[in-house]
XYZ file of C-alpha atoms in Angstrom:
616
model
C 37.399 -102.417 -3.084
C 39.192 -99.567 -1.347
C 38.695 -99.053 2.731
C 37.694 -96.229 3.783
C 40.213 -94.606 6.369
C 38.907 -93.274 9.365
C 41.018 -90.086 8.832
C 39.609 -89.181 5.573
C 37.207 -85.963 5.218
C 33.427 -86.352 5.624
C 31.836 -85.206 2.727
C 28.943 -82.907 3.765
C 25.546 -84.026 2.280
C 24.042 -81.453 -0.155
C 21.779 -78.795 1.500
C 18.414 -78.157 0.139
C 18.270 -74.948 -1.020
C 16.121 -72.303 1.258
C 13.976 -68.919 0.615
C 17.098 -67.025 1.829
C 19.327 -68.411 -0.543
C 16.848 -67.367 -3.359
C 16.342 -63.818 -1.810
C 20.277 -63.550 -1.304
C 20.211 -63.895 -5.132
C 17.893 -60.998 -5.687
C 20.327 -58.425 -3.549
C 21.730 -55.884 -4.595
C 22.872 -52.154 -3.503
C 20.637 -49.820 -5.312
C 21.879 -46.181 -7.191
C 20.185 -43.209 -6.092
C 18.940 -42.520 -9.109
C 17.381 -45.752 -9.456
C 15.427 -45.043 -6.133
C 14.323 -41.254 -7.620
C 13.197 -42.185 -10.481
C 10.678 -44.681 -9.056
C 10.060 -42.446 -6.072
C 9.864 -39.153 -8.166
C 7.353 -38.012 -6.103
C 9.813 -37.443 -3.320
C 11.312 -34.599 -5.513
C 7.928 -32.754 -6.792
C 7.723 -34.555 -9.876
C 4.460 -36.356 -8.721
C 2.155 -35.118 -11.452
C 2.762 -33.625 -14.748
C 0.947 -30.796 -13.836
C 3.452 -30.009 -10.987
C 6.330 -31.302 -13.217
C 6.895 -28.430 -15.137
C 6.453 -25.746 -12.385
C 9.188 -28.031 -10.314
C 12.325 -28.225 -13.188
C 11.108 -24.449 -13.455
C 12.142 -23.499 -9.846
C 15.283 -25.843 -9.831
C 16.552 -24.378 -12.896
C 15.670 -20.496 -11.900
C 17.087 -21.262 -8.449
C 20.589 -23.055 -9.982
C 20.502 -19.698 -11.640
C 20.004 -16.997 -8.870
C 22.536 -18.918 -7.043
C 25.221 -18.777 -9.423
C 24.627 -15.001 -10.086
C 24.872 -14.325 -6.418
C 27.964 -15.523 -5.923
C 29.733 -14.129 -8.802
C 27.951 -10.723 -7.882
C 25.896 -9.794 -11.046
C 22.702 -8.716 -11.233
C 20.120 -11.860 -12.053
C 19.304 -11.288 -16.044
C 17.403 -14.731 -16.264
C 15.344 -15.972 -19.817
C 12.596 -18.341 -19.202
C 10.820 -20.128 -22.243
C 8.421 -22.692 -22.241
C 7.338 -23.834 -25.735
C 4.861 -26.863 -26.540
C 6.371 -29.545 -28.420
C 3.875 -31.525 -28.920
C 0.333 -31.794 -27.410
C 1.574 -32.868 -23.998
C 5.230 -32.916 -24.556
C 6.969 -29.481 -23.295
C 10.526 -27.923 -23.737
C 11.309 -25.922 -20.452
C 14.381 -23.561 -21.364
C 16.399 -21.384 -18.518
C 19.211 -19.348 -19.813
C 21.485 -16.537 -17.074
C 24.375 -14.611 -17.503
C 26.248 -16.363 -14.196
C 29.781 -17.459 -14.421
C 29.592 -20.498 -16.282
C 30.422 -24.255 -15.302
C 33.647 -25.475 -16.524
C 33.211 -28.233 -18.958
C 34.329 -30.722 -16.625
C 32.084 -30.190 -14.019
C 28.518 -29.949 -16.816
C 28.011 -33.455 -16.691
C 28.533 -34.186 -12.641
C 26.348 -30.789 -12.533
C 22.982 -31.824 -14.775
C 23.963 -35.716 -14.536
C 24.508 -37.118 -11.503
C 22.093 -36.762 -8.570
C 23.782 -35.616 -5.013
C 26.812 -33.896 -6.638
C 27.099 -30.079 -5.648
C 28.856 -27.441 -3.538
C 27.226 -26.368 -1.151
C 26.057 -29.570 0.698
C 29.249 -29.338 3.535
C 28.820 -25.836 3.558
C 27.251 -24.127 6.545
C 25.654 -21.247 4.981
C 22.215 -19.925 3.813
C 21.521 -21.176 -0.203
C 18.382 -22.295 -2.087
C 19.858 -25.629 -2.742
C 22.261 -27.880 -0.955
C 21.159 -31.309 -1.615
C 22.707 -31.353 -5.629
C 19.739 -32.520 -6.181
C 17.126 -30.555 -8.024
C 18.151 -29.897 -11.762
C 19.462 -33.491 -11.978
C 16.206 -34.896 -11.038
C 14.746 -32.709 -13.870
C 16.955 -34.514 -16.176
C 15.790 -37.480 -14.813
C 12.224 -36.897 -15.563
C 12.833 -35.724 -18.922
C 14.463 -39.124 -19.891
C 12.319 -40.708 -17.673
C 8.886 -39.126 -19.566
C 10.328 -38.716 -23.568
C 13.481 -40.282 -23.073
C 15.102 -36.708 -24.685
C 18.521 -36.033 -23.231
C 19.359 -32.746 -21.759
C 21.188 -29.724 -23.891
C 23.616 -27.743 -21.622
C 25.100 -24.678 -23.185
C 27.870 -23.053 -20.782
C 30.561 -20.385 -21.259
C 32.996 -19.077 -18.210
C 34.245 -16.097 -19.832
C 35.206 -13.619 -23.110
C 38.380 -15.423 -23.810
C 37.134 -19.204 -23.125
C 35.406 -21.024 -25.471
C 31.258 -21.535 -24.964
C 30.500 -25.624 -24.782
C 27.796 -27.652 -26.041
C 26.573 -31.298 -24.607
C 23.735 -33.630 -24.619
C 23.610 -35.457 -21.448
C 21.815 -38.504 -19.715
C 21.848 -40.316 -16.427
C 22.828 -43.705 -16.299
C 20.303 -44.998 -13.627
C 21.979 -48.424 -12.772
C 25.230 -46.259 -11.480
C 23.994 -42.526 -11.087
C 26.727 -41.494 -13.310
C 26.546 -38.855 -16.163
C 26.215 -40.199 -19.887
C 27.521 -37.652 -22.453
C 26.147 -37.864 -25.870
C 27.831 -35.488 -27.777
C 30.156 -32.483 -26.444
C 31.237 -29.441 -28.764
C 32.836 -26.168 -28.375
C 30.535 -24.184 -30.272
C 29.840 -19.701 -30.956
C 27.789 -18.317 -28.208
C 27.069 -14.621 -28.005
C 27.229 -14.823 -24.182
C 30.593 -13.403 -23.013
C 28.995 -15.553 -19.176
C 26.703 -17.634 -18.388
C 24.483 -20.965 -18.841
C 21.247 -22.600 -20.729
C 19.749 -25.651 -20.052
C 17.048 -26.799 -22.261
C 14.775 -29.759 -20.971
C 11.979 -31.603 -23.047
C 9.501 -33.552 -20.946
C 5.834 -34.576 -20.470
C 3.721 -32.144 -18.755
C 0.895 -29.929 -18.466
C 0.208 -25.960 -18.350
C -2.762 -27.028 -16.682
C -1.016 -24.889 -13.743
C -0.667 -21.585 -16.069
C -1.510 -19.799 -13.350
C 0.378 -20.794 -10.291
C 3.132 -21.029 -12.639
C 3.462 -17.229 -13.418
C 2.445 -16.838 -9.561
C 5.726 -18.743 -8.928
C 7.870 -16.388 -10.968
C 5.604 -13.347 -9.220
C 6.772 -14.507 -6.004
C 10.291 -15.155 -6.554
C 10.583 -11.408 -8.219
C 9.013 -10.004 -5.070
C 11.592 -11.614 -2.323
C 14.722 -11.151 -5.279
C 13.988 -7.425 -6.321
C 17.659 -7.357 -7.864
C 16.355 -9.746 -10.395
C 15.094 -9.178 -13.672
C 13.199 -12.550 -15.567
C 12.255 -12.127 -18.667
C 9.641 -15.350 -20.020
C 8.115 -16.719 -23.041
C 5.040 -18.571 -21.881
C 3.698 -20.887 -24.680
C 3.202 -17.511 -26.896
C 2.417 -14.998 -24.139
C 5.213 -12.845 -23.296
C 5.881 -11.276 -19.843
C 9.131 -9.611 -18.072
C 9.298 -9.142 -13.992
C 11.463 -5.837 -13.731
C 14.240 -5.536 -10.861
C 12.871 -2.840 -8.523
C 16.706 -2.702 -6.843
C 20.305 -2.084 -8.878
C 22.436 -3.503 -6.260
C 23.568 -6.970 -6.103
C 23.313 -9.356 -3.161
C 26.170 -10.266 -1.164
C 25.938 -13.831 -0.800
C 26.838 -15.442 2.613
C 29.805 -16.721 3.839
C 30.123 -20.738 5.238
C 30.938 -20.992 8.780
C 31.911 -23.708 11.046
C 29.337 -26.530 12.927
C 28.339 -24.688 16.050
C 29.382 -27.310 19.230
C 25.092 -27.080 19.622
C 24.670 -28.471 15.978
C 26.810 -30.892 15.865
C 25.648 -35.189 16.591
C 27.640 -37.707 17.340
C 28.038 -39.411 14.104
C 29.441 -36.269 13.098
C 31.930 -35.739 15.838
C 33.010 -39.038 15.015
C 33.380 -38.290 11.415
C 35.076 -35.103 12.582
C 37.525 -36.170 14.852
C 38.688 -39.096 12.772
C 39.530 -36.888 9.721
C 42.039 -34.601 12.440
C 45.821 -34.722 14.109
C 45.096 -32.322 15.558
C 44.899 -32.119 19.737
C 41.670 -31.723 21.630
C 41.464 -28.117 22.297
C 42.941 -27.121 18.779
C 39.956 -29.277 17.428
C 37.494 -27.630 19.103
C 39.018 -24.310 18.726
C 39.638 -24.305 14.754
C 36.376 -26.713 13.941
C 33.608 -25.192 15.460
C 32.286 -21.849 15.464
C 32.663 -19.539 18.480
C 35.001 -21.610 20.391
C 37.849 -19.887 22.389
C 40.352 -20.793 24.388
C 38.045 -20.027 27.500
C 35.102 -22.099 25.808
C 37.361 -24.866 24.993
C 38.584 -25.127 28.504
C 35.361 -25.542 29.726
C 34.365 -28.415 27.519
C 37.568 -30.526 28.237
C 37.446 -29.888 32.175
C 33.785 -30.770 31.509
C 34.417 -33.937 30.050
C 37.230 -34.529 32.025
C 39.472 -35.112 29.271
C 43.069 -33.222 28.577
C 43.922 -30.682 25.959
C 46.481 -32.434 24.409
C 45.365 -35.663 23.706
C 44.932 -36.374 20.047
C 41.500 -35.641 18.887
C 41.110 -38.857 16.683
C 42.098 -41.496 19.267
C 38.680 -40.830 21.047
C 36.788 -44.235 21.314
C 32.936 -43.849 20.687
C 31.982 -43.526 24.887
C 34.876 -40.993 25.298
C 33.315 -38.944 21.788
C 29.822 -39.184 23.798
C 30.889 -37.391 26.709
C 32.690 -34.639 25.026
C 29.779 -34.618 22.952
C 27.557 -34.123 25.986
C 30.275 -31.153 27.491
C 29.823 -29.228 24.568
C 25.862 -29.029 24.366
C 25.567 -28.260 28.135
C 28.724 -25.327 27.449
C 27.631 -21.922 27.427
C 28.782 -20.843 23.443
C 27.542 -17.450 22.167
C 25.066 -18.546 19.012
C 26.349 -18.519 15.523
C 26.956 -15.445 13.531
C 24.220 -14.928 11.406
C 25.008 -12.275 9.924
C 27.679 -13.655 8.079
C 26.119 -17.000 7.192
C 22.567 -15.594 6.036
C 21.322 -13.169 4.075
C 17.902 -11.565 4.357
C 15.891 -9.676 2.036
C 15.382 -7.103 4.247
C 12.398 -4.489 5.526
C 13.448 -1.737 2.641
C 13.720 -4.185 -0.364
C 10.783 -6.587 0.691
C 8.468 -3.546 0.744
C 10.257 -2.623 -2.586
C 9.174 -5.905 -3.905
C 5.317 -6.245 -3.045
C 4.901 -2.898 -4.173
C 6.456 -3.484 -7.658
C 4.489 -6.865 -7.958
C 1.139 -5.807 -6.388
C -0.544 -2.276 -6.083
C -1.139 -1.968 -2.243
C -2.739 0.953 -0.075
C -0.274 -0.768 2.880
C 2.897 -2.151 3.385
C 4.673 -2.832 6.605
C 7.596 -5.125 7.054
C 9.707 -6.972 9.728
C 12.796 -8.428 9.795
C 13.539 -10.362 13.385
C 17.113 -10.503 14.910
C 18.672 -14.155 14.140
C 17.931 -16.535 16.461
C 19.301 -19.898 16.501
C 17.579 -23.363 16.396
C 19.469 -26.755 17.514
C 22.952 -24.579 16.782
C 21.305 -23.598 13.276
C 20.959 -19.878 12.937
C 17.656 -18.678 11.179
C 16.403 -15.072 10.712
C 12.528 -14.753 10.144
C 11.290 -11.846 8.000
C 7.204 -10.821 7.714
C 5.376 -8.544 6.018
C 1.181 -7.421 5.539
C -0.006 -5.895 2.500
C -3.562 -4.049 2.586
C -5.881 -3.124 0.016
C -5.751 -1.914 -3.429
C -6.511 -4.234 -5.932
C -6.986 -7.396 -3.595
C -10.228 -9.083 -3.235
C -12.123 -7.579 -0.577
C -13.787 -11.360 0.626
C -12.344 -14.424 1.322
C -9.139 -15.411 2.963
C -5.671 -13.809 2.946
C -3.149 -14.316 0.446
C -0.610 -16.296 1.668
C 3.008 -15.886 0.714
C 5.648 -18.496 2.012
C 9.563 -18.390 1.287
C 12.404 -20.543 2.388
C 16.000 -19.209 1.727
C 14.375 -16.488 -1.119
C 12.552 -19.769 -2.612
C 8.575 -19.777 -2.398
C 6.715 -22.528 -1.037
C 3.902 -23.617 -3.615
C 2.759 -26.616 -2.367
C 1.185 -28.260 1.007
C 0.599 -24.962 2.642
C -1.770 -26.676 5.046
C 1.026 -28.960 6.346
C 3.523 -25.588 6.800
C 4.448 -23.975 10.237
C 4.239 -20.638 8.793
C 0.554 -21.339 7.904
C -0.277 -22.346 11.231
C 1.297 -19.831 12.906
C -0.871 -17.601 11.027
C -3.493 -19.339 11.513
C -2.663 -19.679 15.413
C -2.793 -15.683 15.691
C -6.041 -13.853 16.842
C -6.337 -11.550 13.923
C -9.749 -10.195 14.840
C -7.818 -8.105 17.714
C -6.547 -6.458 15.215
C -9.442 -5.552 13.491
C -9.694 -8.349 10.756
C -11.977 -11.065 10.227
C -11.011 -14.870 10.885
C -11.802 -18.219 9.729
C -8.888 -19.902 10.533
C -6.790 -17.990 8.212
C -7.368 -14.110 8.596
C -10.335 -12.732 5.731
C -10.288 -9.185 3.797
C -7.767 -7.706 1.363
C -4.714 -8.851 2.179
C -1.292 -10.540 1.575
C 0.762 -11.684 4.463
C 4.589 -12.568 3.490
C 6.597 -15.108 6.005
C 10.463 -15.850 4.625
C 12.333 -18.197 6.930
C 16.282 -17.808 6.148
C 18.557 -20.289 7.388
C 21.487 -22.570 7.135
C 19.255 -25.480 7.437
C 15.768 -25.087 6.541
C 13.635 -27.659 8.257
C 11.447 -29.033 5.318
C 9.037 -31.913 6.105
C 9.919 -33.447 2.667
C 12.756 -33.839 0.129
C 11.027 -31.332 -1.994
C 10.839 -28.840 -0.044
C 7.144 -28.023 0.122
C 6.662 -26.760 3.827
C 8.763 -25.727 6.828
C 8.591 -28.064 9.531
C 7.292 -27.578 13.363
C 10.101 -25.972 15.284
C 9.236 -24.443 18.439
C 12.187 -21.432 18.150
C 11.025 -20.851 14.206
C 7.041 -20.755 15.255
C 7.864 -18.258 18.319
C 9.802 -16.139 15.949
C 7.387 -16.220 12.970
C 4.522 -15.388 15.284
C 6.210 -12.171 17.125
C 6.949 -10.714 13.466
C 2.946 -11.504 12.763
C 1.766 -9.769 16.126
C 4.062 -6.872 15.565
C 2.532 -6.288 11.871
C -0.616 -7.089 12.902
C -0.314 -3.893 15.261
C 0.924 -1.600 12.667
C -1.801 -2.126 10.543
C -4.709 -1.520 13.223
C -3.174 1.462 13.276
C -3.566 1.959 9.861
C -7.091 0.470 9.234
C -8.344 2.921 12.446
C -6.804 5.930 10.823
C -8.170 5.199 7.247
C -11.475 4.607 8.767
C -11.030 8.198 10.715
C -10.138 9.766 7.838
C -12.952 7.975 5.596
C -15.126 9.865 8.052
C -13.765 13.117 7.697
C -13.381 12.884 3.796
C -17.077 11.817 4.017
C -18.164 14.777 5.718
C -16.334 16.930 4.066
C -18.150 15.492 1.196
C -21.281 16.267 2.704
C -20.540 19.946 3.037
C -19.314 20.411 -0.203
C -22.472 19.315 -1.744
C -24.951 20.137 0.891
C -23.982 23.890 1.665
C -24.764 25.131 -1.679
C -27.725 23.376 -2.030
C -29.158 24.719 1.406
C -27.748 28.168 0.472
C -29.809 28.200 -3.032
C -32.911 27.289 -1.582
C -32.834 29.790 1.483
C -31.948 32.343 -1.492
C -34.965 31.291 -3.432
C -37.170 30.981 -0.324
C -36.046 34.873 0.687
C -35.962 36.001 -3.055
C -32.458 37.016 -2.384
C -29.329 36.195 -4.145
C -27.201 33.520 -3.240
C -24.511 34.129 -1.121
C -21.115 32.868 -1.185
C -20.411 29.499 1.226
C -17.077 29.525 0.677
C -15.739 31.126 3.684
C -18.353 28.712 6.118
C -16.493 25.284 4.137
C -13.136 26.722 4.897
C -14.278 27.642 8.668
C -15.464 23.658 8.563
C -12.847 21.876 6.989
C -9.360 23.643 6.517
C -8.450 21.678 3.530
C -7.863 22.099 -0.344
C -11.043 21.421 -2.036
C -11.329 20.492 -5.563
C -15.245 20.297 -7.099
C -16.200 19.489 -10.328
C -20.149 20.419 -11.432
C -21.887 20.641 -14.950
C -24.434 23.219 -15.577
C -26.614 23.536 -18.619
C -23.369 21.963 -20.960
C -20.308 23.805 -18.997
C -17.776 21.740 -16.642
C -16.530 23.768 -13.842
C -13.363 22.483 -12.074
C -13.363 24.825 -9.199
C -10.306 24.656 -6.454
C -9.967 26.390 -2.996
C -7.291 26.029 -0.795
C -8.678 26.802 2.576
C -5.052 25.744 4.422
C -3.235 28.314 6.307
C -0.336 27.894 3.817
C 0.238 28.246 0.227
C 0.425 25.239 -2.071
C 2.288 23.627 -5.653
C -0.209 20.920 -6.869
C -1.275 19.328 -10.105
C -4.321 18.822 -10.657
C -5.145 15.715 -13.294
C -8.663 14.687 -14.932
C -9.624 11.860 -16.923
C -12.867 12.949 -19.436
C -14.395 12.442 -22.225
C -14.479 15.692 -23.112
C -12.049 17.931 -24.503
C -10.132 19.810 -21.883
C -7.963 21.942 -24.571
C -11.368 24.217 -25.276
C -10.986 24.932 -21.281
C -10.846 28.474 -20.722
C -7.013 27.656 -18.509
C -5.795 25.228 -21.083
C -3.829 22.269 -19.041
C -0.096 21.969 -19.416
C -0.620 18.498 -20.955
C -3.614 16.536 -22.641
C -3.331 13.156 -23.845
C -5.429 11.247 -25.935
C -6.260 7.762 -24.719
C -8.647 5.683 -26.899
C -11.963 7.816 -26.224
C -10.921 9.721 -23.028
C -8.482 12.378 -22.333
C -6.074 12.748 -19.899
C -5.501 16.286 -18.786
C -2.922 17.902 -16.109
C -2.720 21.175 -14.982
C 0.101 22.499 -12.474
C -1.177 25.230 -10.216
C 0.715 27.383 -7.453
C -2.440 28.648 -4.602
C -1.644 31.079 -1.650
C -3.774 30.440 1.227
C -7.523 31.411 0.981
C -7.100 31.294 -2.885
C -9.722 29.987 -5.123
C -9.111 28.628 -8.627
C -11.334 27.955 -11.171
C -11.429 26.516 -14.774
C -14.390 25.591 -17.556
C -14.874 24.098 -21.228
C -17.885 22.671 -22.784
C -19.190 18.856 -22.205
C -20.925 16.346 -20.144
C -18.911 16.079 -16.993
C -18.231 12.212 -17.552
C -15.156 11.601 -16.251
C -13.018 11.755 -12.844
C -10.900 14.599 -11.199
C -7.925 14.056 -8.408
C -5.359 16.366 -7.077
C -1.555 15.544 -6.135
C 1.654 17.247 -4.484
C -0.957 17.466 -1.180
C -0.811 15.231 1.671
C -4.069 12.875 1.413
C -5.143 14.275 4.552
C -5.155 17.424 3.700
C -7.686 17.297 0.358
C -11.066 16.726 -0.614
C -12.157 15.456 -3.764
C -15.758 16.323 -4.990
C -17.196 15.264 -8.068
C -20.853 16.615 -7.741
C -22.083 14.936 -11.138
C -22.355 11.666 -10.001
């Protein structure tokens, strides 16, 4: 039997194996899709109710996006057609530029794959995130795989392709890919199949309400499960998207100076001078002498303490803010009015935009705008309108900024009633533009609390909220007057027939005491024993072109002054007549019938008329 040598190896004794070495086993890196589709709530996709109204903004927004920048007008088709009983195809077709057939699978296929994530400049999406996860949740609910149909222009070819996501890698999986005949000379369709609900009807159309009002240059024309509906552009002119600009020194952290300065040869003052935004040779100066470090030292051979202090030198440097105006791009006062008086009929609209203002070296602009009367409820709280970078905010109002701003303002100074939120007829719009919108979640439910974007929102809100005291206490003065005027219209006469009864003398003629009273254009309308009178004075001091229009039931073509134009409208007519009164002139008209009916006079300032109707 062998000896064994001293100098031979010890063999190690076999180790028992542990809990760790059994968890080691069960490591592994995990794909981003992976981690969305089991946290699809992240995303929006938490209910099938909210499913549907979520691939229905990503798609829309992909689409308004693309339009932008090639500088069309937004001609967008939206159908939504039921499959089965809770099975849905959600179909988005534009007339963009197209996506190159390389690019449709990374595009629809591959979550966190866009262009505009490194770019510093105001967009609805940045993440590359949004129509992907749609395709997720299609596979995810039916397991139906995406149809893209793309064409980039007359003389290319239109392309066809059925496409996946493999989970385990986040990659695109194409299942078939044809060039195929499309009538579009531009443009893209995506057609999506996926479990869901139209439970949400409602707030799905008030989506697609909301996104017409704050994009007035688009026109969307849908096909809702049967019903059909089209939301008109109220403007002809085409956005002009923004352009990116560079990280403001403000902006910037240090893992991103790091990642910065590494990826440069440059020196130290031509890196700050050609990567940030606003940086001069006189700014740039100041930050090295700052930091104590000289100009010409290579920017990437800064260890991580020496990247902290010129870190530090450049937030505590005086730089002007960013330029907004060429990274953002605001609706504006004109076309936001334009908008919410296309989508809602209002008595008021008043609008703000705010001068940019700048957040942790992020530029935002704030725009508001109020909305009175007309054919809002009368009780219960405001309306509440909330946009991010021309996207609304459905969801989690109560956790938005903009909601407690509103709620934060004292409303009843300005003449309105409060519970929390301001009560009466009216719509309140808050859009917060920026180059990084502070949402409180990936999907982009809610703004978040930032002190600059509260103080901003809340100015615009005070500023309205003046404006339309103004308005509210000049309605109610001119209610007042109209109401007296009223009065006298209907109460004269009467008191003049009885004294002339009374004193078995004819009645005289009131006309001249109104005009003494009210200086106005009156227009009355009386039956008497079968016979409609429409009788107009123009007590003014001026002469006056108006038409005067009337809704009956009775036949205004038998009038004795036949109108210009009658109408007929199921059992009513509808009846204009133009008329041209010098001052002091009276005007009268008459034809057989009940009276039933209304009367109203335009091409006079509102102010300036009284409307009678002494048969009701």
């Amino acid at each position: 039997m062998a000896r064994k040598k001293e100098s031979d190896p010890v063999q190690p004794e076999p180790q028992a194996e542990t809990l760790a070495d059994e968890l080691a086993r069960q490591q592994r890196s995990i794909s981003v899709a992976e981690f969305f589709e089991k946290n699809k709530h992240l995303l929006g996709f938490d209910s099938p109710v909210r499913g549907i109204i979520t691939t229905v903004k990503e798609a829309i927004d992909n689409a308004l996006d693309a339009c932008e920048e090639a500088g069309v007008l937004p001609d967008i088709y939206l159908g939504i057609f039921r499959m089965q009983e809770d099975v849905f195809k959600v179909v988005v077709e534009d007339n963009g530029p197209g996506i190159v057939p390389e690019n449709i699978p990374f595009v629809f296929g591959k979550l966190l794959y866009g262009s505009r994530f490194h770019q510093i400049r105001q967009s609805r999406g940045q993440q590359g995130i949004g129509i992907s996860a749609a395709v997720l949740y299609a596979q995810l609910t039916t397991g139906t795989p995406t149809l893209v149909i793309s064409r980039c222009g007359a003389d290319r070819g239109a392309f066809r392709m059925l496409i996946q996501i493999k989970t385990e890698t986040n990659e695109p999986e194409i299942l078939s890919r044809e060039e195929i005949t499309w009538d579009r000379t531009h443009g893209t369709r995506i057609e999506i199949e996926f479990r869901s609900s139209l439970t949400a009807r409602k707030r799905l159309v008030e989506y697609l309400r909301y996104t017409s009002v704050v994009n007035p240059h688009c026109r969307i024309r849908v096909d809702l499960d049967g019903e059909t509906m089209t939301f008109d552009r109220a403007s002809e002119e085409p956005i002009v998207p923004p352009k990116a600009i560079k990280p403001h020194p403000h902006g910037v952290e240090l893992g991103e100076l790091k990642r910065m300065a590494a990826a440069t040869n440059e020196t130290l003052r031509t890196f700050l001078i050609e990567g940030f935004s606003r940086v001069g040779e006189k700014t740039a100066t100041e930050i090295l002498n700052t930091a104590g470090m000289s100009d010409d030292r290579k920017a990437s051979s800064l260890k991580i303490k020496e990247l902290a202090t010129l870190l530090a030198a450049m937030q505590s440097a005086n730089v002007p803010p960013p330029p907004a105006q060429q990274c953002l791009s605001p609706i504006g006062e004109n076309l936001i009015r334009q908008g919410l008086e296309k989508e809602f009929q209002l008595d008021y609209i008043s609008a703000r935009t705010r001068p940019a203002a700048v957040y942790h070296g992020h530029p935002f602009i704030v725009e508001a705008a109020l909305g009175w009367g007309g054919k809002l409820e009368a009780e219960g709280t405001a309306r509440i309108m909330r946009f991010a970078n021309r996207v609304p905010l459905m969801y989690q109002q109560g956790a938005c900024a903009v909601t407690a701003c509103i709620s934060g303002v004292n409303w009843r100074t300005y003449g309105l009633g409060q519970q929390g939120l301001p009560t009466g007829p009216l719509i309140i719009l808050v859009h917060v533009a920026s180059t990084n919108v502070p949402f409180t979640s990936e999907s982009k439910d809610a703004v978040a609390s930032i002190l600059e974007i509260e103080r901003e929102i809340t100015l615009a809100l005070q500023d309205l909220g003046r404006d339309l005291k103004t308005f509210i206490q000049r309605r109610d003065r001119s209610r007042q007057s109209e109401e007296r005027a009223r009065a006298i219209c209907s109460i004269i006469p009467d008191i003049a027939a009885k004294v002339a009864e009374t004193l078995e003398l004819p009645v005289p003629d009131t006309s001249p005491i109104e005009g003494q009273i009210m200086r106005r254009l009156v227009a009355k309308k009386r039956t008497t024993d079968g016979i409609v009178s429409i009788l107009v004075n123009n007590y003014t001091s001026h002469a006056v072109d108006i038409s005067l229009y009337a809704i009956t039931q009775d036949d205004p073509q038998k009038a004795d002054k036949p109108p210009v134009f009658v109408e007929k409208m199921g059992d009513d007519y509808s009846a204009v007549w133009q008329l041209r009164l010098a001052a002091s002139e009276t005007w009268i008209t008459e034809f057989p019938g009940t009276g039933r009916g209304s009367i109203d006079i335009r091409g006079i300032d509102e102010k300036k008329k009284v409307v009678v109707d002494l048969d009701r």
